[in-house]
PDB file of C-alpha atoms in Angstrom:
ATOM      1  CA  MET A  15       0.000   0.000   0.000  1.00 51.00           C
ATOM      2  CA  MET A  16       1.351   3.432  -0.955  1.00 57.00           C
ATOM      3  CA  ASP A  17       1.555   6.344   1.458  1.00 63.00           C
ATOM      4  CA  PRO A  18      -0.716   9.268   0.600  1.00 78.00           C
ATOM      5  CA  THR A  19       0.821  12.106  -1.371  1.00 88.00           C
ATOM      6  CA  PRO A  20       2.529  14.561   0.974  1.00 94.00           C
ATOM      7  CA  VAL A  21       0.902  17.925   1.520  1.00 96.00           C
ATOM      8  CA  ASP A  22       3.320  20.516   0.100  1.00 97.00           C
ATOM      9  CA  ARG A  23       1.209  23.387  -1.215  1.00 97.00           C
ATOM     10  CA  CYS A  24      -1.965  25.377  -1.090  1.00 97.00           C
ATOM     11  CA  VAL A  25      -3.745  23.485  -3.848  1.00 94.00           C
ATOM     12  CA  CYS A  26      -6.354  26.168  -4.534  1.00 96.00           C
ATOM     13  CA  ARG A  27      -3.756  28.916  -5.086  1.00 97.00           C
ATOM     14  CA  GLN A  28      -0.786  26.691  -6.079  1.00 96.00           C
ATOM     15  CA  VAL A  29       1.499  28.274  -3.472  1.00 98.00           C
ATOM     16  CA  MET A  30       4.263  25.885  -2.403  1.00 98.00           C
ATOM     17  CA  PHE A  31       5.037  25.585   1.306  1.00 98.00           C
ATOM     18  CA  ALA A  32       8.732  25.895   0.400  1.00 98.00           C
ATOM     19  CA  GLU A  33       8.035  29.389  -0.943  1.00 98.00           C
ATOM     20  CA  LEU A  34       6.090  30.343   2.185  1.00 98.00           C
ATOM     21  CA  VAL A  35       8.832  29.076   4.500  1.00 98.00           C
ATOM     22  CA  ARG A  36      11.444  30.936   2.438  1.00 98.00           C
ATOM     23  CA  LEU A  37       9.467  34.184   2.640  1.00 98.00           C
ATOM     24  CA  HIS A  38       8.894  33.668   6.355  1.00 98.00           C
ATOM     25  CA  ARG A  39      12.611  33.194   6.991  1.00 97.00           C
ATOM     26  CA  GLU A  40      13.673  36.101   4.782  1.00 97.00           C
ATOM     27  CA  THR A  41      11.116  38.664   5.909  1.00 97.00           C
ATOM     28  CA  GLY A  42       9.803  37.454   9.257  1.00 97.00           C
ATOM     29  CA  ALA A  43       6.262  37.592   7.868  1.00 97.00           C
ATOM     30  CA  GLY A  44       3.748  35.558   9.846  1.00 97.00           C
ATOM     31  CA  PHE A  45       0.850  33.549   8.494  1.00 97.00           C
ATOM     32  CA  GLU A  46      -1.550  36.470   8.040  1.00 97.00           C
ATOM     33  CA  GLU A  47       1.031  38.563   6.182  1.00 98.00           C
ATOM     34  CA  LEU A  48       1.981  35.622   3.951  1.00 98.00           C
ATOM     35  CA  GLN A  49      -1.701  35.005   3.264  1.00 97.00           C
ATOM     36  CA  ARG A  50      -2.126  38.641   2.269  1.00 97.00           C
ATOM     37  CA  ARG A  51       0.944  38.572   0.013  1.00 97.00           C
ATOM     38  CA  THR A  52       0.309  35.206  -1.689  1.00 97.00           C
ATOM     39  CA  THR A  53      -3.441  34.482  -1.185  1.00 98.00           C
ATOM     40  CA  CYS A  54      -2.472  31.073   0.271  1.00 97.00           C
ATOM     41  CA  GLY A  55      -5.237  29.507   2.327  1.00 97.00           C
ATOM     42  CA  THR A  56      -7.954  31.748   0.888  1.00 97.00           C
ATOM     43  CA  GLY A  57      -9.641  29.100  -1.249  1.00 96.00           C
ATOM     44  CA  CYS A  58     -11.027  26.075   0.575  1.00 96.00           C
ATOM     45  CA  GLY A  59      -8.810  26.698   3.629  1.00 95.00           C
ATOM     46  CA  MET A  60      -7.870  23.045   4.165  1.00 95.00           C
ATOM     47  CA  CYS A  61      -4.171  23.915   3.845  1.00 96.00           C
ATOM     48  CA  VAL A  62      -4.188  26.552   6.603  1.00 97.00           C
ATOM     49  CA  PRO A  63      -3.223  24.197   9.472  1.00 97.00           C
ATOM     50  CA  TYR A  64      -0.526  22.639   7.255  1.00 97.00           C
ATOM     51  CA  ILE A  65       0.879  26.078   6.394  1.00 98.00           C
ATOM     52  CA  LYS A  66       1.049  26.907  10.092  1.00 97.00           C
ATOM     53  CA  VAL A  67       2.934  23.655  10.742  1.00 97.00           C
ATOM     54  CA  ALA A  68       5.316  24.395   7.859  1.00 98.00           C
ATOM     55  CA  LEU A  69       6.044  27.847   9.285  1.00 97.00           C
ATOM     56  CA  ALA A  70       6.511  26.486  12.825  1.00 96.00           C
ATOM     57  CA  THR A  71       8.728  23.550  11.844  1.00 96.00           C
ATOM     58  CA  GLY A  72      10.349  24.513   8.534  1.00 97.00           C
ATOM     59  CA  ARG A  73       9.072  21.257   7.022  1.00 96.00           C
ATOM     60  CA  VAL A  74       7.725  21.775   3.510  1.00 97.00           C
ATOM     61  CA  ARG A  75       6.415  18.252   2.784  1.00 97.00           C
ATOM     62  CA  LEU A  76       3.984  17.032   5.410  1.00 97.00           C
ATOM     63  CA  PRO A  77       2.027  13.796   5.786  1.00 95.00           C
ATOM     64  CA  VAL A  78      -1.748  13.947   5.976  1.00 94.00           C
ATOM     65  CA  MET A  79      -2.512  14.472   9.686  1.00 94.00           C
ATOM     66  CA  GLY A  80      -5.446  14.837  12.026  1.00 92.00           C
ATOM     67  CA  ASP A  81      -6.520  18.109  13.643  1.00 92.00           C
ATOM     68  CA  GLU A  82      -4.933  17.403  17.042  1.00 94.00           C
ATOM     69  CA  GLN A  83      -1.564  16.477  15.549  1.00 93.00           C
ATOM     70  CA  LEU A  84      -1.622  19.578  13.347  1.00 93.00           C
ATOM     71  CA  ARG A  85      -2.417  21.823  16.332  1.00 92.00           C
ATOM     72  CA  ARG A  86       0.354  20.264  18.388  1.00 93.00           C
ATOM     73  CA  LEU A  87       2.972  20.650  15.647  1.00 92.00           C
ATOM     74  CA  ALA A  88       1.898  24.230  14.911  1.00 92.00           C
ATOM     75  CA  GLY A  89       2.411  25.125  18.562  1.00 86.00           C
ATOM     76  CA  GLY A  90      -1.291  25.590  19.232  1.00 69.00           C
ATOM     77  CA  ALA A  91      -1.575  28.244  16.508  1.00 56.00           C
TER      78      ALA A  91
END
């Protein structure tokens, strides 16, 4: 059985987590500022907890996770 495809982008807006993490590191922009700049997370919104985990951990390819695990990895954000 194959593992599910990793989550690595805002699918609705095609914004890669790697780009968001890069911008975060270079500018210090938080989630809301990155959302404003890139429109990430403004479609269906399912990527929002994954984006917050990517920003908190620097990981840009994430497994599909449940809500509690996402909250824990994002630092409660």
